[in-house]
XYZ file of C-alpha atoms in Angstrom:
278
model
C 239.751 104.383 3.842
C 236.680 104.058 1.944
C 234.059 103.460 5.322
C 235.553 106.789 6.701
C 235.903 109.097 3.766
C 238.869 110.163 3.504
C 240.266 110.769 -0.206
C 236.881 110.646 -1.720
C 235.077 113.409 0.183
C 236.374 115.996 -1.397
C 233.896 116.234 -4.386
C 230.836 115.094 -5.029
C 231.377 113.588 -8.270
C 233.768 111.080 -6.834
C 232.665 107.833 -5.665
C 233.735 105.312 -3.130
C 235.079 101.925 -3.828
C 231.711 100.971 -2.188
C 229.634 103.131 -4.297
C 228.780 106.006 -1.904
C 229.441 109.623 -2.173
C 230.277 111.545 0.556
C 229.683 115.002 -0.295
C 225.736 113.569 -0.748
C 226.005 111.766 2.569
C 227.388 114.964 4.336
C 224.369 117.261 3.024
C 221.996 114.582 4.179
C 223.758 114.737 7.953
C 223.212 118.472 7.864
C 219.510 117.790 7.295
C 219.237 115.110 10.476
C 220.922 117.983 12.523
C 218.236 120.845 11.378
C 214.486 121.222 12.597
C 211.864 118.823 11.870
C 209.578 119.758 8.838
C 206.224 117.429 8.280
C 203.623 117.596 5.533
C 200.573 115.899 5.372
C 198.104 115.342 2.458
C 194.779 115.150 3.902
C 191.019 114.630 2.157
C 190.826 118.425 1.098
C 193.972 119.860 1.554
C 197.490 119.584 2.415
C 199.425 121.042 5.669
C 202.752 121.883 5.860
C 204.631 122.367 9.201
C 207.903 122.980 10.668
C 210.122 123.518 13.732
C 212.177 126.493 13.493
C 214.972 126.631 16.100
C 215.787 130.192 17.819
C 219.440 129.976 17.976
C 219.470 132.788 20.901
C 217.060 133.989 22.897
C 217.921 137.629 22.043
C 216.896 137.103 18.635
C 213.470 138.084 17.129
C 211.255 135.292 15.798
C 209.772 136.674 13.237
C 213.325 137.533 11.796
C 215.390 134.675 11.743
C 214.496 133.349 8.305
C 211.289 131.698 7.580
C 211.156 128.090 6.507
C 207.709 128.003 4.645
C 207.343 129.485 1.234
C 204.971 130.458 -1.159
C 206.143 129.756 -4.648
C 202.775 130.109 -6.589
C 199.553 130.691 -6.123
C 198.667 126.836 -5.726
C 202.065 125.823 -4.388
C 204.085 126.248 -1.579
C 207.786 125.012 -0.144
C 208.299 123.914 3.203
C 212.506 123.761 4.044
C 214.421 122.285 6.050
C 218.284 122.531 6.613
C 220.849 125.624 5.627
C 218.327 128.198 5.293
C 220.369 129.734 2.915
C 220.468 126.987 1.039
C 216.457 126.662 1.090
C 216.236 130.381 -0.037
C 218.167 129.227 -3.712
C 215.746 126.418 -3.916
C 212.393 128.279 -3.285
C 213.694 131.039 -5.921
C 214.480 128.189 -8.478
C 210.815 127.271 -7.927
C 209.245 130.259 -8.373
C 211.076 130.861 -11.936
C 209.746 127.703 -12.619
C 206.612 128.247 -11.776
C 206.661 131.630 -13.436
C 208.253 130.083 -16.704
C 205.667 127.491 -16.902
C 202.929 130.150 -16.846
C 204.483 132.060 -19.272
C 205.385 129.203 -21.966
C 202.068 126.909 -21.562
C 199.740 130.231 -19.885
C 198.710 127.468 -17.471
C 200.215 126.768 -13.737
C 202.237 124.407 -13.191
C 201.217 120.402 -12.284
C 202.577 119.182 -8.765
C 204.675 116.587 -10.507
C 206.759 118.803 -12.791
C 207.381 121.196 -10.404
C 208.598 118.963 -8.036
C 210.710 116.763 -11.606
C 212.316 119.872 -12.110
C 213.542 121.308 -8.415
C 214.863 117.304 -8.106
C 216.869 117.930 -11.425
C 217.809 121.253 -10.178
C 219.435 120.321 -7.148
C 220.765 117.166 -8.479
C 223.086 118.994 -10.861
C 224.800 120.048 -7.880
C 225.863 116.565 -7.118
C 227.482 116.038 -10.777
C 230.224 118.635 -10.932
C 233.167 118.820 -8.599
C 233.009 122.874 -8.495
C 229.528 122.395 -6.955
C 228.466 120.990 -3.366
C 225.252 119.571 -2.720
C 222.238 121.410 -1.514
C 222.127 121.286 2.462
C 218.565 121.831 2.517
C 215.484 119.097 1.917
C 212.120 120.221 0.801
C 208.706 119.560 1.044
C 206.750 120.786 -2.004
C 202.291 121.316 -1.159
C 200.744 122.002 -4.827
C 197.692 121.948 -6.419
C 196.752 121.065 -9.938
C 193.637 123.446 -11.113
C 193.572 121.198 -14.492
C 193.006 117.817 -12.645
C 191.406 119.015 -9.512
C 194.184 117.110 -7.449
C 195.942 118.537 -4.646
C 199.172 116.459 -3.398
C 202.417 116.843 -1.628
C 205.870 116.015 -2.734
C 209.496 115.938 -1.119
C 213.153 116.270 -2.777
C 216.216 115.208 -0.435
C 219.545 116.314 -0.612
C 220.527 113.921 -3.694
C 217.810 115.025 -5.929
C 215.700 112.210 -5.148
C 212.121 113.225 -5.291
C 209.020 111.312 -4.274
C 205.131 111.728 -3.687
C 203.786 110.961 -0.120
C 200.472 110.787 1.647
C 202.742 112.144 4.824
C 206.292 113.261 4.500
C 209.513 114.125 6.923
C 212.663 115.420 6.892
C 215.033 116.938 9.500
C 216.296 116.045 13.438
C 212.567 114.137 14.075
C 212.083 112.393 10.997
C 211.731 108.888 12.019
C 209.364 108.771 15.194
C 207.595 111.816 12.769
C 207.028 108.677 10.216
C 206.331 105.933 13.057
C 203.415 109.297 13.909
C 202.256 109.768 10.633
C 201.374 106.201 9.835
C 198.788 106.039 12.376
C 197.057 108.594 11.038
C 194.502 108.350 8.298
C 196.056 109.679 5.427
C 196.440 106.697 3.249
C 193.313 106.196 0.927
C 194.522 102.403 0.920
C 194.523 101.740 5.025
C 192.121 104.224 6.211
C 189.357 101.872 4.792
C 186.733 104.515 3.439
C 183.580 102.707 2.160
C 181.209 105.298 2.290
C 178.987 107.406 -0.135
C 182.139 110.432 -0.152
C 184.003 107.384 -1.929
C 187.704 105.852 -1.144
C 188.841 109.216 0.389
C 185.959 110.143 3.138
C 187.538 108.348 5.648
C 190.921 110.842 5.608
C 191.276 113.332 7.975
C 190.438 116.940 6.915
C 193.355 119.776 6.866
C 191.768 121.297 10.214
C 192.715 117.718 11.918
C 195.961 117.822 10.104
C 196.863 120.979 11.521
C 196.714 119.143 15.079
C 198.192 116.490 14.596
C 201.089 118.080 13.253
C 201.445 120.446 15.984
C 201.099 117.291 18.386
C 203.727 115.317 16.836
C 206.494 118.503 16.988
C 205.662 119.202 20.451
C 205.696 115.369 21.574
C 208.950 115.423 19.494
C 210.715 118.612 21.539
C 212.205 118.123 24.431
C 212.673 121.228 26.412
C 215.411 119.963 28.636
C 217.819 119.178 25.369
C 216.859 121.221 22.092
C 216.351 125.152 21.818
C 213.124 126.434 21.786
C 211.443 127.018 18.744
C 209.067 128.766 16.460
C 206.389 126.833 15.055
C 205.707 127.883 11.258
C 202.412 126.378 9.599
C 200.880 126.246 6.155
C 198.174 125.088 4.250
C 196.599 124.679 0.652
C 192.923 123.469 0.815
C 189.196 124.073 -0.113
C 188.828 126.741 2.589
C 192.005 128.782 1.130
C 190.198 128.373 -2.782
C 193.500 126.282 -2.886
C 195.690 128.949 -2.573
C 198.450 128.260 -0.585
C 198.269 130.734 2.213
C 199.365 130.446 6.302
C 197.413 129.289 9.168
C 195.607 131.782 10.979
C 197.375 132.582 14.147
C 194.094 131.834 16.353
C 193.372 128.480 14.245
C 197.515 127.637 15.209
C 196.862 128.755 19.061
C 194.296 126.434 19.560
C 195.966 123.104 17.373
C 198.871 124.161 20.053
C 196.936 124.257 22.915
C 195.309 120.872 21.939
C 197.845 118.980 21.298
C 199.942 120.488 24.576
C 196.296 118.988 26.403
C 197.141 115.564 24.409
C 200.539 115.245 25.746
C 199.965 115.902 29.363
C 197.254 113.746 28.956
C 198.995 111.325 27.441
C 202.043 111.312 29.802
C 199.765 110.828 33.097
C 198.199 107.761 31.703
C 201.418 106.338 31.538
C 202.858 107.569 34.889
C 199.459 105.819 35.988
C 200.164 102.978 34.419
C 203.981 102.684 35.861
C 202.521 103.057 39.262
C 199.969 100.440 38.909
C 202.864 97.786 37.549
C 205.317 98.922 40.532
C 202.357 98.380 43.162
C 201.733 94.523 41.629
């Protein structure tokens, strides 16, 4: 009874004889079935993207809920999930932002904001009147007092963490298999010149691309619904404000990483036809 569920789904402060709780489990499951959402921090910046799904082709884009946020001036939320859920968590943040302000006159550090949206959303998992948030998020933020810039994700349970390159929704794995061959990682990317440990990373405009790349290599046109691609970015160029990316800087990641693909998928057609012929 336990492997299935039954009896101890119906709150989420009931737990399995095997430990688990369902109701967590569940909200997780409606992430995996949602559009994919990436983050990357890069050497002087961090870019935020996701895939929004148009559930009918008779609906407006621009209108169906957007899935990037700005929560303060030097943060922003990237959702994925319920939208509706998203919406309670990126007001949450912006009262805490705004509280922060108002209590220390000071914004708020990366790392608190993200501590307190985790304990936010995991009070939702302690009371049986509550249900879990169906909604992960990627939190972008920089720190004016330490000059650091980093990027931060809370899942369903209230688990947050601090990544070099973060992803959450339908894409999520072969996103992180993508992600780890970039050079985002201060420890792997091997940077031994004069810029220090970091000049080696690749810079937000490179980000940009390579996220675009990875949700179009991701989409497959014959099975999912098209999409809207929504992009963000908090960097040097922005004065570290967390703003969008222009519409002509997202055309031409787009039309780069479309270039990539095609690119991509002739060398191996090539390469099938080369093996068939031996």
């Amino acid at each position: 009874m336990a492997s299935s569920g039954s009896g101890y789904d119906l709150s989420s402060s009931t737990f399995s004889p095997d430990g688990r709780i369902f109701q967590i489990e569940y909200a997780a499951k409606a992430v995996e079935n949602a559009g994919t959402a990436l983050g990357l921090r890069c050497r002087d910046g961090v870019v935020l993207a996701v895939e929004k799904p148009l559930q009918n082709k008779m609906l407006v884009a621009k209108t169906t809920g957007r899935r990037i946020h700005t929560v303060d001036e030097h943060a922003g939320v990237a959702m994925t999930g319920f939208v509706s859920d998203g919406r309670q968590i990126v007001n949450r943040a912006r009262e805490e932002a705004s509280s922060y302000n108002e209590t220390y006159g000071t914004k708020i550090p990366p790392q608190t904001l993200a501590s307190r949206l985790s304990a936010y959303i995991h009070y939702f998992t302690l009371h049986g009147a509550l249900r879990p948030f169906g909604c992960s998020t990627l939190v972008a933020a920089y720190d004016p007092a330490t000059s650091k810039h980093s990027l931060h994700m809370v899942e369903p349970s209230g688990v947050s963490y601090e990544y070099f390159g973060a992803a959450a929704g339908r894409g999520r794995q072969p996103a992180r298999t993508e992600m780890e061959k970039l050079a985002i990682n201060p420890k792997t990317a091997g940077g031994t010149g004069e810029g220090g440990p970091d000049d080696n990373l690749i810079t937000v405009a490179e980000g940009v691309k390579q996220l675009a790349k990875i949700i179009y290599t991701l989409h497959d046109e014959s099975k999912d619904k098209p999409f809207e691609l929504e992009m963000s970015w908090l960097c040097e160029g922005t004065e570290w404000k967390h703003a969008g990316v222009p519409r002509d800087v997202m055309e031409e990641a787009v039309t780069w990483a479309k270039k990539e693909i095609e690119e991509a998928d002739e060398e191996e057609s090539e390469e099938e036809d080369e093996e068939m012929e031996e």
